[in-house]
One Martini backbone bead per residue (centre of mass of N, CA, C, O) as a GRO file, in nm:
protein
  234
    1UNK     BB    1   5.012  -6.457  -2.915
    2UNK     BB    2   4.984  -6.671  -3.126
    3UNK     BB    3   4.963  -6.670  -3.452
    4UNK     BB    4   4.651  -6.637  -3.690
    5UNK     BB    5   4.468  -6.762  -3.918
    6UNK     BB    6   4.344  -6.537  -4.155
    7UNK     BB    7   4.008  -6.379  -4.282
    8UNK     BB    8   3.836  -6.123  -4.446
    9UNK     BB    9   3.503  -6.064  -4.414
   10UNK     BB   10   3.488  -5.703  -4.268
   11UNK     BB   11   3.468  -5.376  -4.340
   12UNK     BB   12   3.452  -5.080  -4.103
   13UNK     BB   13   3.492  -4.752  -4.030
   14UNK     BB   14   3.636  -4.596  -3.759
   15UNK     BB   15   3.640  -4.281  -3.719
   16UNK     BB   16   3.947  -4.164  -3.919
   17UNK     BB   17   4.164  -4.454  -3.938
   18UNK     BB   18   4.002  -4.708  -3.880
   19UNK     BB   19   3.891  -5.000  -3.804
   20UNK     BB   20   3.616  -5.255  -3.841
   21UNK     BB   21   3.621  -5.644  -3.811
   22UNK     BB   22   3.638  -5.937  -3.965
   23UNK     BB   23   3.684  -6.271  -3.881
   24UNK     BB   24   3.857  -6.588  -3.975
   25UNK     BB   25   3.948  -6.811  -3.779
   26UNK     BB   26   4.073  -7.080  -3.690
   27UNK     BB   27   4.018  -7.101  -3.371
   28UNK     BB   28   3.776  -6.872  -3.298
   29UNK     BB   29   3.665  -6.800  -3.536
   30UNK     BB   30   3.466  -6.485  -3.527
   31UNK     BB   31   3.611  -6.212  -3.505
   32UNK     BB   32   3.596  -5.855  -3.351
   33UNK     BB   33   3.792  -5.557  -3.466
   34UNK     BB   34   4.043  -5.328  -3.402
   35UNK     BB   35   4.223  -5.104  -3.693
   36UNK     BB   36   4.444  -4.894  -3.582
   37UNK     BB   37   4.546  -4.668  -3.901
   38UNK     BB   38   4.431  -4.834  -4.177
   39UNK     BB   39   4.314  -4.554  -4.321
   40UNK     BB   40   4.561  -4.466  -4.373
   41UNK     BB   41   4.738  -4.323  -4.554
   42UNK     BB   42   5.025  -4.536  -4.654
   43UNK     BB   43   4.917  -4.802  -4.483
   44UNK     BB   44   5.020  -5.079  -4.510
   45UNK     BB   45   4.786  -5.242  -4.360
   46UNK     BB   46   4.580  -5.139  -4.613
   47UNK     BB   47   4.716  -5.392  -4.816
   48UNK     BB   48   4.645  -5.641  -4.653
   49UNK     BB   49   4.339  -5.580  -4.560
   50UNK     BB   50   4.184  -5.830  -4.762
   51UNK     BB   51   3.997  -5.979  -4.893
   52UNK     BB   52   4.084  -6.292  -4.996
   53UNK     BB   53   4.359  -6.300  -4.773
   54UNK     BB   54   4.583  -6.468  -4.626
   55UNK     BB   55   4.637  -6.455  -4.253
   56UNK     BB   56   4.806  -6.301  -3.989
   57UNK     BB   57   4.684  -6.276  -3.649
   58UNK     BB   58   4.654  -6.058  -3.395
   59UNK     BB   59   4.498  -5.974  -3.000
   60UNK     BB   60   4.325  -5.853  -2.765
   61UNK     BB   61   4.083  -5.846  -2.555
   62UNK     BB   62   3.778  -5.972  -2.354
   63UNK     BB   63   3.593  -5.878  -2.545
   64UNK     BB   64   3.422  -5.847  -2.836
   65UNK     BB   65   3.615  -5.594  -2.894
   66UNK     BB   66   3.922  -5.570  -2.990
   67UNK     BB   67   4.263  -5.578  -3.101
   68UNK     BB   68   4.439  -5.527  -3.294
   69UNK     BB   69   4.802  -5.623  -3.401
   70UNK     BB   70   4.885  -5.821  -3.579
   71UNK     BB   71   4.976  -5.807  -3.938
   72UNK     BB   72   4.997  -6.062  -4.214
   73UNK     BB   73   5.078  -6.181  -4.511
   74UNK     BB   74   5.016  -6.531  -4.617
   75UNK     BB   75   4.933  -6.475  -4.941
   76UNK     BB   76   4.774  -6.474  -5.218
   77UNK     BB   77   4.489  -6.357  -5.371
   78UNK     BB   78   4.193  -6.408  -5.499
   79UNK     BB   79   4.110  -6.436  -5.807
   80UNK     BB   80   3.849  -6.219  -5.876
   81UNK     BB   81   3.513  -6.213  -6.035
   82UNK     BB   82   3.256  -6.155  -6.110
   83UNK     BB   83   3.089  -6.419  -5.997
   84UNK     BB   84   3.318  -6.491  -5.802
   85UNK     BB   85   3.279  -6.219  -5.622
   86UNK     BB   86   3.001  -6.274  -5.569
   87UNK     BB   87   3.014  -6.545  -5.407
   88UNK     BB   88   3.254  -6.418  -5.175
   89UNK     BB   89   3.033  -6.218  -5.100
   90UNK     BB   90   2.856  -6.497  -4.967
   91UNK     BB   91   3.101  -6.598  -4.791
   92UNK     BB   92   3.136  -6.354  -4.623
   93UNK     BB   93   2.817  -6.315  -4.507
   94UNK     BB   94   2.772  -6.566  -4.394
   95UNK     BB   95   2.992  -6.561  -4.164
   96UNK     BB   96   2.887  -6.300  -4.039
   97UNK     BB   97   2.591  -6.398  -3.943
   98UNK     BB   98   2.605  -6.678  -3.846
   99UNK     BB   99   2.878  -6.681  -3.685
  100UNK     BB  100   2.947  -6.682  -3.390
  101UNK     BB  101   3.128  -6.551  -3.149
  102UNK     BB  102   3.397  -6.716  -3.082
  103UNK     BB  103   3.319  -7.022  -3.248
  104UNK     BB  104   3.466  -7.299  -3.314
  105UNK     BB  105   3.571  -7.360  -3.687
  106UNK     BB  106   3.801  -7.550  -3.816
  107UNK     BB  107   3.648  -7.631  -4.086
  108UNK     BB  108   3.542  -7.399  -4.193
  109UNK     BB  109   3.804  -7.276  -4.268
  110UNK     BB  110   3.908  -7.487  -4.429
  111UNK     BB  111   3.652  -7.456  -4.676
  112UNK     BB  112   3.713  -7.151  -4.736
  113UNK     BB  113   3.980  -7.194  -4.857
  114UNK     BB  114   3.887  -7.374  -5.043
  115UNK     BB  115   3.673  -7.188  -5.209
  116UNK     BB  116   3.834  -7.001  -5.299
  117UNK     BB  117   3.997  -7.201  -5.500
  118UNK     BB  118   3.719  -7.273  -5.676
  119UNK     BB  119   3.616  -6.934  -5.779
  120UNK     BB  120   3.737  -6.920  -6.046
  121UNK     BB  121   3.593  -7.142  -6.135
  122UNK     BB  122   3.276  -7.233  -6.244
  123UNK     BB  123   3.264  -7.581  -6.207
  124UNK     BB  124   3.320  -7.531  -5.858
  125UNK     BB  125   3.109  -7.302  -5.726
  126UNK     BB  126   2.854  -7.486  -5.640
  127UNK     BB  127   2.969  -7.705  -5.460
  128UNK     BB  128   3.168  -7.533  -5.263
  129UNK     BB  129   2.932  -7.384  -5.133
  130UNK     BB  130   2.759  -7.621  -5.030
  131UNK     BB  131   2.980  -7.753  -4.872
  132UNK     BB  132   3.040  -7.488  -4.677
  133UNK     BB  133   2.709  -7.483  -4.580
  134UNK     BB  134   2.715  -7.768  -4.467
  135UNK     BB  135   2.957  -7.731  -4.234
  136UNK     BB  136   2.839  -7.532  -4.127
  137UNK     BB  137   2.547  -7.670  -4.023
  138UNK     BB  138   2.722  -7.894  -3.873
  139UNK     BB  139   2.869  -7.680  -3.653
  140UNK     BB  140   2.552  -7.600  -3.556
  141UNK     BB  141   2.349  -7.797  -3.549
  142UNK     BB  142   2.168  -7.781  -3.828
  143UNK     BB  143   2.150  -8.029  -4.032
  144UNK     BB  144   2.005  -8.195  -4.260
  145UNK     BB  145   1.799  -8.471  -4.175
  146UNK     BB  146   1.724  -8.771  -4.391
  147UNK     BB  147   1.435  -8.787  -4.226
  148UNK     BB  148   1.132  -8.789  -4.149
  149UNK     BB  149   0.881  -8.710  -3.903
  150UNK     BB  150   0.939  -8.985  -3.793
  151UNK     BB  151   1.209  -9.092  -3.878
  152UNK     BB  152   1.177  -9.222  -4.125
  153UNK     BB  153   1.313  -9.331  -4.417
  154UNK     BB  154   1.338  -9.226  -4.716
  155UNK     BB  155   1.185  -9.224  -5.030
  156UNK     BB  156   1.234  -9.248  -5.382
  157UNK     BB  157   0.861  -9.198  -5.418
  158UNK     BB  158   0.887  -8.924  -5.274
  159UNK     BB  159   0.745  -8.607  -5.159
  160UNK     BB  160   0.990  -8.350  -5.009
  161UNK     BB  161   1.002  -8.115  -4.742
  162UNK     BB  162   1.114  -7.891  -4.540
  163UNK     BB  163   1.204  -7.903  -4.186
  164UNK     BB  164   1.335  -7.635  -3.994
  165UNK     BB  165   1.276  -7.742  -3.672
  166UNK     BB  166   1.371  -8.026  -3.731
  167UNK     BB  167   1.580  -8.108  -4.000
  168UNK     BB  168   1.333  -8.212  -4.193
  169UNK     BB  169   1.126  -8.447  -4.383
  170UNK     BB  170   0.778  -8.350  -4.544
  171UNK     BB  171   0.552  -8.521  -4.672
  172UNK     BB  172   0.366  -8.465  -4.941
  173UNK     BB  173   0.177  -8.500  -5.219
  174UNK     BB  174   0.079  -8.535  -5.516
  175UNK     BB  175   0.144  -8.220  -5.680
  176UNK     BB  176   0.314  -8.027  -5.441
  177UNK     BB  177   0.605  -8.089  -5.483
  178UNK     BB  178   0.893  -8.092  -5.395
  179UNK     BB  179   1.137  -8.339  -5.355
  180UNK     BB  180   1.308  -8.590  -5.428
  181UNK     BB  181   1.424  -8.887  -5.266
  182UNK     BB  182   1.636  -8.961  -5.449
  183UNK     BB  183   1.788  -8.752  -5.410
  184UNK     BB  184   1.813  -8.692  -5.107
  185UNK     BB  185   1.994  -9.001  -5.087
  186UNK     BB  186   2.227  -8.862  -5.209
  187UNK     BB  187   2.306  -8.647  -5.053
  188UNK     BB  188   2.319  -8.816  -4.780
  189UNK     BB  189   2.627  -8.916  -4.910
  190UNK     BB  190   2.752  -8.631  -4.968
  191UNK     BB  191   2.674  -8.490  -5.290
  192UNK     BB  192   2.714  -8.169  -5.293
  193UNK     BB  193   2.929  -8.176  -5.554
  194UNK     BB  194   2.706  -8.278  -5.746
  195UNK     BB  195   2.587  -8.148  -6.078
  196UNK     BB  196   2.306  -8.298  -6.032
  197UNK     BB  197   2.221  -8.174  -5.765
  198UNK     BB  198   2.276  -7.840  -5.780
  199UNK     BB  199   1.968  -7.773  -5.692
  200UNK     BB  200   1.862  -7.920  -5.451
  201UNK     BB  201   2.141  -7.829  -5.248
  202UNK     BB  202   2.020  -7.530  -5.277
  203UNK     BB  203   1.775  -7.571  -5.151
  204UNK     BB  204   1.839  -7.658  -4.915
  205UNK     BB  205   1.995  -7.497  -4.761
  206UNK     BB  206   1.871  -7.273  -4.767
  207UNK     BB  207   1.655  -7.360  -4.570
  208UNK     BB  208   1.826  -7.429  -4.345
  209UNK     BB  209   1.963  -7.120  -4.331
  210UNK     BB  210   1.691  -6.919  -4.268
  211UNK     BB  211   1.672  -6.938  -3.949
  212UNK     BB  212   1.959  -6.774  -3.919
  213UNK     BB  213   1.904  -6.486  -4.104
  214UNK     BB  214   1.643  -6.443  -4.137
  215UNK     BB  215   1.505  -6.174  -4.298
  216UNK     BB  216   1.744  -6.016  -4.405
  217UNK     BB  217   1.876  -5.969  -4.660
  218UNK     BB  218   2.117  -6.109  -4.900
  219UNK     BB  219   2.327  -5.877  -5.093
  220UNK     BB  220   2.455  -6.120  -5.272
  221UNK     BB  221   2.189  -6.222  -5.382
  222UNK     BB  222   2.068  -6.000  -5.524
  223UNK     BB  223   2.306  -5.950  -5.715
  224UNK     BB  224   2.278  -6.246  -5.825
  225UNK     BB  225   1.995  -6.191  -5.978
  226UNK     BB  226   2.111  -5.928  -6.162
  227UNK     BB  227   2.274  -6.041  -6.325
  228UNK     BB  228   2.118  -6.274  -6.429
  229UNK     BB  229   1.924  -6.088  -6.578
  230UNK     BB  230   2.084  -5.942  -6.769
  231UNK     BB  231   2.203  -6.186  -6.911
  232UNK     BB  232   1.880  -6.234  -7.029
  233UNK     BB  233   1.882  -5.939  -7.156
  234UNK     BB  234   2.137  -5.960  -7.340
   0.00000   0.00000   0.00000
């Protein structure tokens, strides 16, 4: 096969020297295959795969778990540290949760590739992943519709709840909490990276993504609450 753009979403020992990896490739979505002979000392190919790592790779076999054949390095690492590299590590849980195997996401590849290089910036790391969230949640059909349950457009002067079996929202009573219309029309209009919506765009998303998620909570997000905590008690 001809080599493919990909980048290691996770990695775990298998074996004496091998390991399993996940992949987001650009034409096949999520790969999961063996890295034969990756963890032995000494081994090149276990200084290429290496997470937020831009690689090329081929692959061999019909099942769900391949062979990995080809690994090449084909430019640096993005450099991620504190915050950035817990993003990256919610970058990298989220693609491997929620995208079915080998599932073409050729957009999402895009934007994962954008998002590594937004989140060394602080000013950049939460637009690029909400846009990132909602990117793939467009790929599966999943996507926020901005319209009540009812189908008729939001309100400027109502709030209103998310609606996750339906991907839409359900208007509240006043005082009962819930996102003003006026932000979620400004949503609508595609502005995911605007720094004034970046809490509204995080509630939605957040909520769109909890059906595909289920209940077992993702480590990254807990990581990222302790950090906050850290710093609110230094």
């Amino acid at each position: 096969m001809t080599p493919e753009p990909a980048f290691l979403l996770h990695k775990r020992p298998y074996r004496e020297t091998s390991a399993i990896v996940e992949l987001l490739t650009l034409t096949q979505g999520r790969v999961r295959a063996v890295a034969q002979g990756v963890q032995r000392g000494g081994s090149k190919a276990r200084g290429v795969l290496q997470p937020y790592s831009p690689l090329h790779v081929t692959w061999s076999g019909n099942g769900e778990l391949k062979r990995l054949r080809l690994l090449e390095s084909q430019g640096s690492t993005a450099l991620l540290a504190g915050e950035g590299l817990l993003c990256g590590f919610y970058a990298n849980e989220l693609m491997a949760r929620v995208l079915p195997l080998e599932y073409p996401v050729g957009e999402v590849f895009s934007h994962y590739a954008l998002t590594l290089e937004a989140l060394p910036s602080p000013a950049k790391r939460a637009g690029a992943l909400r846009r990132l969230e909602i990117t793939l949640l467009e790929s599966l059909d999943m996507a926020p519709r901005f319209v009540d349950e009812h189908e008729a457009p939001l309100d400027a002067f109502t709030h209103y709840l998310y609606h996750a079996e339906r991907h839409c929202f359900r208007a509240v009573a006043p005082g009962q909490g819930g996102i003003d219309g006026r932000s979620l029309k400004w949503l609508a209009r595609g502005d995911w990276e605007e720094p004034g919506l970046a809490g509204v765009a995080k509630h939605v998303t957040r909520a769109a993504l909890a059906p595909l998620l289920g209940e077992r909570p993702l480590r990254s997000r807990e990581l990222m609450r302790r950090l906050a905590e850290r710093r609110r008690t230094s």
